[in-house]
Amino acid sequence: MGTTISFGIQKGGVGKTTTTAITSYLLSEMGYKTLAVDFDSQGNLTGMLTQRNIYDFTDHTVLQAVKEKDAAKYIHNVSENLDILPAEDFLALLPQYLHREYKGKPATVLRETLDPVKNSYDFILIDLPPNLGDHTINGLTASDYAVVMLQSEPFCYDALERYLEFLQGVKTNANDDLMLGGILTTMLDSRATLDNSILDQAKEDYGDLLFASVIKRRSRIKEFTIEGIQNRLKNDQVALEPYKKFIEELIHRVN
């Protein structure tokens, strides 16, 4: 059975989507059958991995999959080992559906949607939105492991403790099996004193919960969001190397 891992924190612009996309891409390149689940109504994971307009997938997205509890029908192939369950902005209507129409437990609908296809994949990676609402609760309830994102800036660091408390709440109330995969530091500007001091503080406060891998700011990573992820040139390989190290750690932790 595949391992389901979500990427999240209640703060936007911290590298959740980029990390989910690149991790999905690299796992598939390593030969792991991987499903990327876009559970953010912005649809950025969908756009980054498919290089298509997210509205190409209207009525064929994770929202329809959840309503029908049929993920297989709405999965789209990206490459040999990589599939995606896409999203577009109508996913924002999920809470309305859960609390007005859905008859089951609101927290478990994504898990119930993904369970039938879980055996078909080595990894299922869920990109969560930057909030603590129904989308995030569902994503964490469907997950075996949670990777928490830490951008090395004050607001994100302040959000970290609250997100870890939120994870514990989901574990207590909805998903006994949820484990913390670790805290991944992203978008580090190694030239900035503040970034380094936040990383040092996180190491002091959270110790081994932090991945040793650190994702630094690189212009090539930004270009991947527009051009799609590539691994041809030396510049690509330099940008991807920290993610490869992160994946080595992640696989070790989840195994």
PDB file of C-alpha atoms in Angstrom:
ATOM      1  CA  MET A   1       0.000   0.000   0.000  1.00  0.00           C
ATOM      2  CA  GLY A   2       1.277   3.463  -0.866  1.00  0.00           C
ATOM      3  CA  THR A   3       2.395   6.070   1.629  1.00  0.00           C
ATOM      4  CA  THR A   4       0.378   9.292   1.712  1.00  0.00           C
ATOM      5  CA  ILE A   5       2.257  12.472   2.656  1.00  0.00           C
ATOM      6  CA  SER A   6       0.825  15.987   2.928  1.00  0.00           C
ATOM      7  CA  PHE A   7       2.741  19.262   2.724  1.00  0.00           C
ATOM      8  CA  GLY A   8       1.351  22.202   4.640  1.00  0.00           C
ATOM      9  CA  ILE A   9       1.349  25.109   7.055  1.00  0.00           C
ATOM     10  CA  GLN A  10      -1.165  27.944   7.515  1.00  0.00           C
ATOM     11  CA  LYS A  11       0.991  30.475   5.651  1.00  0.00           C
ATOM     12  CA  GLY A  12       1.069  31.272   1.951  1.00  0.00           C
ATOM     13  CA  GLY A  13       4.117  31.622  -0.273  1.00  0.00           C
ATOM     14  CA  VAL A  14       6.390  29.293   1.704  1.00  0.00           C
ATOM     15  CA  GLY A  15       7.128  26.720  -1.002  1.00  0.00           C
ATOM     16  CA  LYS A  16       4.434  24.095  -0.308  1.00  0.00           C
ATOM     17  CA  THR A  17       3.333  23.693  -3.904  1.00  0.00           C
ATOM     18  CA  THR A  18       6.817  23.868  -5.393  1.00  0.00           C
ATOM     19  CA  THR A  19       8.079  21.285  -2.909  1.00  0.00           C
ATOM     20  CA  THR A  20       5.122  18.971  -3.560  1.00  0.00           C
ATOM     21  CA  ALA A  21       5.615  19.286  -7.315  1.00  0.00           C
ATOM     22  CA  ILE A  22       9.368  18.731  -7.342  1.00  0.00           C
ATOM     23  CA  THR A  23       9.152  15.881  -4.838  1.00  0.00           C
ATOM     24  CA  SER A  24       6.467  14.199  -6.963  1.00  0.00           C
ATOM     25  CA  TYR A  25       8.539  14.674 -10.103  1.00  0.00           C
ATOM     26  CA  LEU A  26      11.752  13.314  -8.580  1.00  0.00           C
ATOM     27  CA  LEU A  27      10.044  10.322  -6.950  1.00  0.00           C
ATOM     28  CA  SER A  28       8.568   9.412 -10.330  1.00  0.00           C
ATOM     29  CA  GLU A  29      11.989   9.817 -11.966  1.00  0.00           C
ATOM     30  CA  MET A  30      13.369   7.399  -9.357  1.00  0.00           C
ATOM     31  CA  GLY A  31      10.836   4.813 -10.508  1.00  0.00           C
ATOM     32  CA  TYR A  32       8.234   5.268  -7.772  1.00  0.00           C
ATOM     33  CA  LYS A  33       4.637   5.312  -8.958  1.00  0.00           C
ATOM     34  CA  THR A  34       3.432   8.659  -7.641  1.00  0.00           C
ATOM     35  CA  LEU A  35       0.094  10.458  -7.413  1.00  0.00           C
ATOM     36  CA  ALA A  36       0.098  14.215  -6.772  1.00  0.00           C
ATOM     37  CA  VAL A  37      -3.143  15.499  -5.248  1.00  0.00           C
ATOM     38  CA  ASP A  38      -3.862  19.201  -5.679  1.00  0.00           C
ATOM     39  CA  PHE A  39      -6.054  20.125  -2.721  1.00  0.00           C
ATOM     40  CA  ASP A  40      -5.627  23.897  -3.022  1.00  0.00           C
ATOM     41  CA  SER A  41      -8.232  25.771  -5.059  1.00  0.00           C
ATOM     42  CA  GLN A  42      -5.513  27.984  -6.556  1.00  0.00           C
ATOM     43  CA  GLY A  43      -4.590  24.965  -8.691  1.00  0.00           C
ATOM     44  CA  ASN A  44      -0.906  25.865  -8.804  1.00  0.00           C
ATOM     45  CA  LEU A  45       0.273  22.266  -8.423  1.00  0.00           C
ATOM     46  CA  THR A  46      -1.926  21.321 -11.364  1.00  0.00           C
ATOM     47  CA  GLY A  47      -0.507  24.097 -13.518  1.00  0.00           C
ATOM     48  CA  MET A  48       3.104  23.403 -12.547  1.00  0.00           C
ATOM     49  CA  LEU A  49       3.018  19.659 -13.199  1.00  0.00           C
ATOM     50  CA  THR A  50       0.811  19.619 -16.293  1.00  0.00           C
ATOM     51  CA  GLN A  51       1.819  22.950 -17.862  1.00  0.00           C
ATOM     52  CA  ARG A  52      -1.826  23.384 -18.807  1.00  0.00           C
ATOM     53  CA  ASN A  53      -4.464  25.924 -17.904  1.00  0.00           C
ATOM     54  CA  ILE A  54      -6.218  24.680 -14.768  1.00  0.00           C
ATOM     55  CA  TYR A  55      -9.617  25.322 -16.380  1.00  0.00           C
ATOM     56  CA  ASP A  56      -8.838  22.594 -18.903  1.00  0.00           C
ATOM     57  CA  PHE A  57      -9.738  20.272 -16.015  1.00  0.00           C
ATOM     58  CA  THR A  58     -13.059  21.862 -15.036  1.00  0.00           C
ATOM     59  CA  ASP A  59     -15.554  19.143 -14.020  1.00  0.00           C
ATOM     60  CA  HIS A  60     -12.707  16.599 -14.009  1.00  0.00           C
ATOM     61  CA  THR A  61     -10.983  17.512 -10.733  1.00  0.00           C
ATOM     62  CA  VAL A  62     -10.511  16.391  -7.175  1.00  0.00           C
ATOM     63  CA  LEU A  63     -13.787  18.119  -6.264  1.00  0.00           C
ATOM     64  CA  GLN A  64     -15.779  15.780  -8.513  1.00  0.00           C
ATOM     65  CA  ALA A  65     -13.695  12.853  -7.239  1.00  0.00           C
ATOM     66  CA  VAL A  66     -14.605  13.715  -3.638  1.00  0.00           C
ATOM     67  CA  LYS A  67     -18.292  14.121  -4.441  1.00  0.00           C
ATOM     68  CA  GLU A  68     -18.364  10.708  -6.131  1.00  0.00           C
ATOM     69  CA  LYS A  69     -15.720   9.097  -3.874  1.00  0.00           C
ATOM     70  CA  ASP A  70     -14.073   7.929  -7.091  1.00  0.00           C
ATOM     71  CA  ALA A  71     -10.492   9.160  -7.478  1.00  0.00           C
ATOM     72  CA  ALA A  72      -9.624   6.816 -10.351  1.00  0.00           C
ATOM     73  CA  LYS A  73     -12.123   8.425 -12.703  1.00  0.00           C
ATOM     74  CA  TYR A  74     -10.508  11.857 -12.332  1.00  0.00           C
ATOM     75  CA  ILE A  75      -6.796  11.024 -12.257  1.00  0.00           C
ATOM     76  CA  HIS A  76      -4.790  12.434 -15.175  1.00  0.00           C
ATOM     77  CA  ASN A  77      -1.456  11.063 -16.357  1.00  0.00           C
ATOM     78  CA  VAL A  78       1.527  13.441 -16.396  1.00  0.00           C
ATOM     79  CA  SER A  79       4.412  11.087 -17.234  1.00  0.00           C
ATOM     80  CA  GLU A  80       5.339   7.413 -17.028  1.00  0.00           C
ATOM     81  CA  ASN A  81       5.261   7.180 -13.222  1.00  0.00           C
ATOM     82  CA  LEU A  82       3.464  10.400 -12.335  1.00  0.00           C
ATOM     83  CA  ASP A  83      -0.289  11.070 -12.156  1.00  0.00           C
ATOM     84  CA  ILE A  84      -2.221  14.023 -10.807  1.00  0.00           C
ATOM     85  CA  LEU A  85      -5.629  14.567  -9.262  1.00  0.00           C
ATOM     86  CA  PRO A  86      -6.045  18.183 -10.378  1.00  0.00           C
ATOM     87  CA  ALA A  87      -7.814  21.191  -8.898  1.00  0.00           C
ATOM     88  CA  GLU A  88      -9.198  24.509  -9.987  1.00  0.00           C
ATOM     89  CA  ASP A  89     -10.936  27.276  -8.098  1.00  0.00           C
ATOM     90  CA  PHE A  90     -14.304  25.540  -7.683  1.00  0.00           C
ATOM     91  CA  LEU A  91     -12.538  23.421  -5.048  1.00  0.00           C
ATOM     92  CA  ALA A  92     -13.195  26.430  -2.788  1.00  0.00           C
ATOM     93  CA  LEU A  93     -16.799  25.179  -2.639  1.00  0.00           C
ATOM     94  CA  LEU A  94     -15.776  22.017  -0.763  1.00  0.00           C
ATOM     95  CA  PRO A  95     -16.849  23.295   2.707  1.00  0.00           C
ATOM     96  CA  GLN A  96     -20.271  24.201   1.343  1.00  0.00           C
ATOM     97  CA  TYR A  97     -20.665  20.668  -0.028  1.00  0.00           C
ATOM     98  CA  LEU A  98     -19.419  19.014   3.167  1.00  0.00           C
ATOM     99  CA  HIS A  99     -21.717  20.907   5.515  1.00  0.00           C
ATOM    100  CA  ARG A 100     -24.849  21.217   3.368  1.00  0.00           C
ATOM    101  CA  GLU A 101     -24.987  18.092   1.207  1.00  0.00           C
ATOM    102  CA  TYR A 102     -22.565  15.416   2.383  1.00  0.00           C
ATOM    103  CA  LYS A 103     -24.060  12.833   4.720  1.00  0.00           C
ATOM    104  CA  GLY A 104     -20.880  11.250   6.105  1.00  0.00           C
ATOM    105  CA  LYS A 105     -18.056  12.528   8.311  1.00  0.00           C
ATOM    106  CA  PRO A 106     -16.766  15.798   6.804  1.00  0.00           C
ATOM    107  CA  ALA A 107     -13.151  15.111   7.875  1.00  0.00           C
ATOM    108  CA  THR A 108     -12.791  11.753   6.135  1.00  0.00           C
ATOM    109  CA  VAL A 109     -14.140  12.295   2.631  1.00  0.00           C
ATOM    110  CA  LEU A 110     -10.729  12.711   0.953  1.00  0.00           C
ATOM    111  CA  ARG A 111      -9.346   9.621   2.704  1.00  0.00           C
ATOM    112  CA  GLU A 112     -12.350   7.602   1.549  1.00  0.00           C
ATOM    113  CA  THR A 113     -11.837   8.934  -1.981  1.00  0.00           C
ATOM    114  CA  LEU A 114      -8.144   8.002  -2.114  1.00  0.00           C
ATOM    115  CA  ASP A 115      -8.294   4.643  -0.312  1.00  0.00           C
ATOM    116  CA  PRO A 116      -9.445   2.651  -3.392  1.00  0.00           C
ATOM    117  CA  VAL A 117      -6.411   3.799  -5.430  1.00  0.00           C
ATOM    118  CA  LYS A 118      -3.826   3.720  -2.642  1.00  0.00           C
ATOM    119  CA  ASN A 119      -2.547   0.286  -3.603  1.00  0.00           C
ATOM    120  CA  SER A 120      -1.808   1.542  -7.125  1.00  0.00           C
ATOM    121  CA  TYR A 121       0.892   3.976  -5.941  1.00  0.00           C
ATOM    122  CA  ASP A 122       4.119   3.962  -3.963  1.00  0.00           C
ATOM    123  CA  PHE A 123       3.528   7.550  -2.863  1.00  0.00           C
ATOM    124  CA  ILE A 124       0.549   9.899  -2.780  1.00  0.00           C
ATOM    125  CA  LEU A 125       1.536  13.533  -2.111  1.00  0.00           C
ATOM    126  CA  ILE A 126      -1.078  16.107  -1.104  1.00  0.00           C
ATOM    127  CA  ASP A 127      -0.565  19.846  -1.579  1.00  0.00           C
ATOM    128  CA  LEU A 128      -2.566  21.627   1.135  1.00  0.00           C
ATOM    129  CA  PRO A 129      -3.832  25.228   1.091  1.00  0.00           C
ATOM    130  CA  PRO A 130      -2.491  27.906   3.488  1.00  0.00           C
ATOM    131  CA  ASN A 131      -5.320  27.674   6.018  1.00  0.00           C
ATOM    132  CA  LEU A 132      -6.648  25.407   8.762  1.00  0.00           C
ATOM    133  CA  GLY A 133     -10.106  24.752   7.312  1.00  0.00           C
ATOM    134  CA  ASP A 134     -11.886  21.731   5.858  1.00  0.00           C
ATOM    135  CA  HIS A 135      -9.376  21.221   3.043  1.00  0.00           C
ATOM    136  CA  THR A 136      -6.429  20.927   5.431  1.00  0.00           C
ATOM    137  CA  ILE A 137      -8.337  18.766   7.906  1.00  0.00           C
ATOM    138  CA  ASN A 138      -9.265  16.388   5.085  1.00  0.00           C
ATOM    139  CA  GLY A 139      -5.736  16.332   3.695  1.00  0.00           C
ATOM    140  CA  LEU A 140      -4.233  15.492   7.070  1.00  0.00           C
ATOM    141  CA  THR A 141      -6.909  12.902   7.805  1.00  0.00           C
ATOM    142  CA  ALA A 142      -5.995  11.210   4.514  1.00  0.00           C
ATOM    143  CA  SER A 143      -2.254  11.299   5.290  1.00  0.00           C
ATOM    144  CA  ASP A 144       0.109   8.819   6.864  1.00  0.00           C
ATOM    145  CA  TYR A 145       2.725  11.543   7.334  1.00  0.00           C
ATOM    146  CA  ALA A 146       2.710  15.334   7.434  1.00  0.00           C
ATOM    147  CA  VAL A 147       5.637  17.413   6.233  1.00  0.00           C
ATOM    148  CA  VAL A 148       5.497  20.884   7.763  1.00  0.00           C
ATOM    149  CA  MET A 149       6.981  23.746   5.769  1.00  0.00           C
ATOM    150  CA  LEU A 150       9.133  26.380   7.452  1.00  0.00           C
ATOM    151  CA  GLN A 151      10.082  29.389   5.400  1.00  0.00           C
ATOM    152  CA  SER A 152      12.906  31.111   7.231  1.00  0.00           C
ATOM    153  CA  GLU A 153      10.973  34.283   8.050  1.00  0.00           C
ATOM    154  CA  PRO A 154       9.261  35.434  11.273  1.00  0.00           C
ATOM    155  CA  PHE A 155       5.578  35.022  10.362  1.00  0.00           C
ATOM    156  CA  CYS A 156       6.051  31.454   9.184  1.00  0.00           C
ATOM    157  CA  TYR A 157       8.108  30.592  12.248  1.00  0.00           C
ATOM    158  CA  ASP A 158       5.352  32.004  14.456  1.00  0.00           C
ATOM    159  CA  ALA A 159       2.818  29.780  12.653  1.00  0.00           C
ATOM    160  CA  LEU A 160       4.883  26.627  13.155  1.00  0.00           C
ATOM    161  CA  GLU A 161       3.944  25.850  16.767  1.00  0.00           C
ATOM    162  CA  ARG A 162       0.240  26.395  16.052  1.00  0.00           C
ATOM    163  CA  TYR A 163       0.368  24.085  13.042  1.00  0.00           C
ATOM    164  CA  LEU A 164       2.033  21.350  15.077  1.00  0.00           C
ATOM    165  CA  GLU A 165      -0.736  21.722  17.670  1.00  0.00           C
ATOM    166  CA  PHE A 166      -3.276  21.489  14.840  1.00  0.00           C
ATOM    167  CA  LEU A 167      -1.659  18.250  13.641  1.00  0.00           C
ATOM    168  CA  GLN A 168      -2.052  16.817  17.111  1.00  0.00           C
ATOM    169  CA  GLY A 169      -5.722  17.818  17.105  1.00  0.00           C
ATOM    170  CA  VAL A 170      -6.302  16.016  13.804  1.00  0.00           C
ATOM    171  CA  LYS A 171      -4.451  12.964  15.148  1.00  0.00           C
ATOM    172  CA  THR A 172      -6.601  12.941  18.285  1.00  0.00           C
ATOM    173  CA  ASN A 173      -9.946  13.551  16.612  1.00  0.00           C
ATOM    174  CA  ALA A 174      -9.753  12.163  13.072  1.00  0.00           C
ATOM    175  CA  ASN A 175      -6.606  10.198  12.195  1.00  0.00           C
ATOM    176  CA  ASP A 176      -4.902   8.126  14.883  1.00  0.00           C
ATOM    177  CA  ASP A 177      -2.262   7.008  12.382  1.00  0.00           C
ATOM    178  CA  LEU A 178      -1.028  10.481  11.421  1.00  0.00           C
ATOM    179  CA  MET A 179       2.714  10.905  11.991  1.00  0.00           C
ATOM    180  CA  LEU A 180       4.897  13.992  11.738  1.00  0.00           C
ATOM    181  CA  GLY A 181       7.311  13.342   8.882  1.00  0.00           C
ATOM    182  CA  GLY A 182       9.381  16.364   9.799  1.00  0.00           C
ATOM    183  CA  ILE A 183       9.857  20.109   9.346  1.00  0.00           C
ATOM    184  CA  LEU A 184      11.422  21.228   6.063  1.00  0.00           C
ATOM    185  CA  THR A 185      13.165  24.596   5.878  1.00  0.00           C
ATOM    186  CA  THR A 186      12.519  26.325   2.547  1.00  0.00           C
ATOM    187  CA  MET A 187      13.359  29.517   0.676  1.00  0.00           C
ATOM    188  CA  LEU A 188      16.400  30.184   2.853  1.00  0.00           C
ATOM    189  CA  ASP A 189      18.479  33.206   1.881  1.00  0.00           C
ATOM    190  CA  SER A 190      21.825  32.102   3.270  1.00  0.00           C
ATOM    191  CA  ARG A 191      23.174  35.670   2.956  1.00  0.00           C
ATOM    192  CA  ALA A 192      20.505  37.054   5.293  1.00  0.00           C
ATOM    193  CA  THR A 193      21.289  37.153   9.001  1.00  0.00           C
ATOM    194  CA  LEU A 194      17.599  36.902   9.907  1.00  0.00           C
ATOM    195  CA  ASP A 195      17.082  33.744   7.843  1.00  0.00           C
ATOM    196  CA  ASN A 196      20.042  32.042   9.486  1.00  0.00           C
ATOM    197  CA  SER A 197      18.999  33.095  12.978  1.00  0.00           C
ATOM    198  CA  ILE A 198      15.493  31.680  12.417  1.00  0.00           C
ATOM    199  CA  LEU A 199      16.983  28.398  11.202  1.00  0.00           C
ATOM    200  CA  ASP A 200      19.255  28.282  14.262  1.00  0.00           C
ATOM    201  CA  GLN A 201      16.284  28.954  16.551  1.00  0.00           C
ATOM    202  CA  ALA A 202      14.254  26.220  14.854  1.00  0.00           C
ATOM    203  CA  LYS A 203      17.097  23.744  15.334  1.00  0.00           C
ATOM    204  CA  GLU A 204      17.263  24.677  19.016  1.00  0.00           C
ATOM    205  CA  ASP A 205      13.485  24.428  19.518  1.00  0.00           C
ATOM    206  CA  TYR A 206      12.671  21.412  17.353  1.00  0.00           C
ATOM    207  CA  GLY A 207      15.925  19.465  17.066  1.00  0.00           C
ATOM    208  CA  ASP A 208      15.664  16.255  15.055  1.00  0.00           C
ATOM    209  CA  LEU A 209      12.165  17.119  13.874  1.00  0.00           C
ATOM    210  CA  LEU A 210      13.888  19.334  11.296  1.00  0.00           C
ATOM    211  CA  PHE A 211      15.123  17.718   8.119  1.00  0.00           C
ATOM    212  CA  ALA A 212      18.855  18.230   7.700  1.00  0.00           C
ATOM    213  CA  SER A 213      18.121  19.210   4.096  1.00  0.00           C
ATOM    214  CA  VAL A 214      17.502  22.908   3.565  1.00  0.00           C
ATOM    215  CA  ILE A 215      15.967  24.369   0.398  1.00  0.00           C
ATOM    216  CA  LYS A 216      17.603  27.682  -0.508  1.00  0.00           C
ATOM    217  CA  ARG A 217      16.211  30.403  -2.721  1.00  0.00           C
ATOM    218  CA  ARG A 218      17.172  29.899  -6.368  1.00  0.00           C
ATOM    219  CA  SER A 219      15.871  31.696  -9.439  1.00  0.00           C
ATOM    220  CA  ARG A 220      15.820  28.417 -11.363  1.00  0.00           C
ATOM    221  CA  ILE A 221      13.244  27.009  -8.928  1.00  0.00           C
ATOM    222  CA  LYS A 222      10.974  29.977  -9.694  1.00  0.00           C
ATOM    223  CA  GLU A 223      11.408  29.302 -13.404  1.00  0.00           C
ATOM    224  CA  PHE A 224      10.206  25.724 -12.904  1.00  0.00           C
ATOM    225  CA  THR A 225       6.801  27.093 -11.883  1.00  0.00           C
ATOM    226  CA  ILE A 226       6.474  28.701 -15.333  1.00  0.00           C
ATOM    227  CA  GLU A 227       8.410  26.332 -17.597  1.00  0.00           C
ATOM    228  CA  GLY A 228       7.760  23.037 -15.831  1.00  0.00           C
ATOM    229  CA  ILE A 229      10.318  21.006 -13.903  1.00  0.00           C
ATOM    230  CA  GLN A 230      13.372  20.061 -15.948  1.00  0.00           C
ATOM    231  CA  ASN A 231      16.473  18.027 -15.227  1.00  0.00           C
ATOM    232  CA  ARG A 232      18.645  18.503 -18.301  1.00  0.00           C
ATOM    233  CA  LEU A 233      21.098  21.300 -17.674  1.00  0.00           C
ATOM    234  CA  LYS A 234      23.619  21.767 -14.891  1.00  0.00           C
ATOM    235  CA  ASN A 235      21.553  24.668 -13.563  1.00  0.00           C
ATOM    236  CA  ASP A 236      18.568  22.323 -13.261  1.00  0.00           C
ATOM    237  CA  GLN A 237      20.616  19.722 -11.424  1.00  0.00           C
ATOM    238  CA  VAL A 238      22.001  22.280  -8.970  1.00  0.00           C
ATOM    239  CA  ALA A 239      18.466  23.494  -8.206  1.00  0.00           C
ATOM    240  CA  LEU A 240      17.126  19.964  -7.739  1.00  0.00           C
ATOM    241  CA  GLU A 241      19.978  18.583  -5.619  1.00  0.00           C
ATOM    242  CA  PRO A 242      18.623  19.832  -2.227  1.00  0.00           C
ATOM    243  CA  TYR A 243      15.267  18.228  -3.019  1.00  0.00           C
ATOM    244  CA  LYS A 244      16.988  14.921  -3.809  1.00  0.00           C
ATOM    245  CA  LYS A 245      18.660  15.034  -0.408  1.00  0.00           C
ATOM    246  CA  PHE A 246      15.320  15.845   1.213  1.00  0.00           C
ATOM    247  CA  ILE A 247      13.718  12.850  -0.541  1.00  0.00           C
ATOM    248  CA  GLU A 248      16.466  10.548   0.750  1.00  0.00           C
ATOM    249  CA  GLU A 249      15.688  11.705   4.290  1.00  0.00           C
ATOM    250  CA  LEU A 250      11.938  11.490   3.730  1.00  0.00           C
ATOM    251  CA  ILE A 251      12.053   7.922   2.417  1.00  0.00           C
ATOM    252  CA  HIS A 252      14.236   6.922   5.373  1.00  0.00           C
ATOM    253  CA  ARG A 253      11.785   8.478   7.835  1.00  0.00           C
ATOM    254  CA  VAL A 254       8.604   7.006   6.359  1.00  0.00           C
ATOM    255  CA  ASN A 255      10.178   3.558   6.105  1.00  0.00           C
TER     256      ASN A 255
END
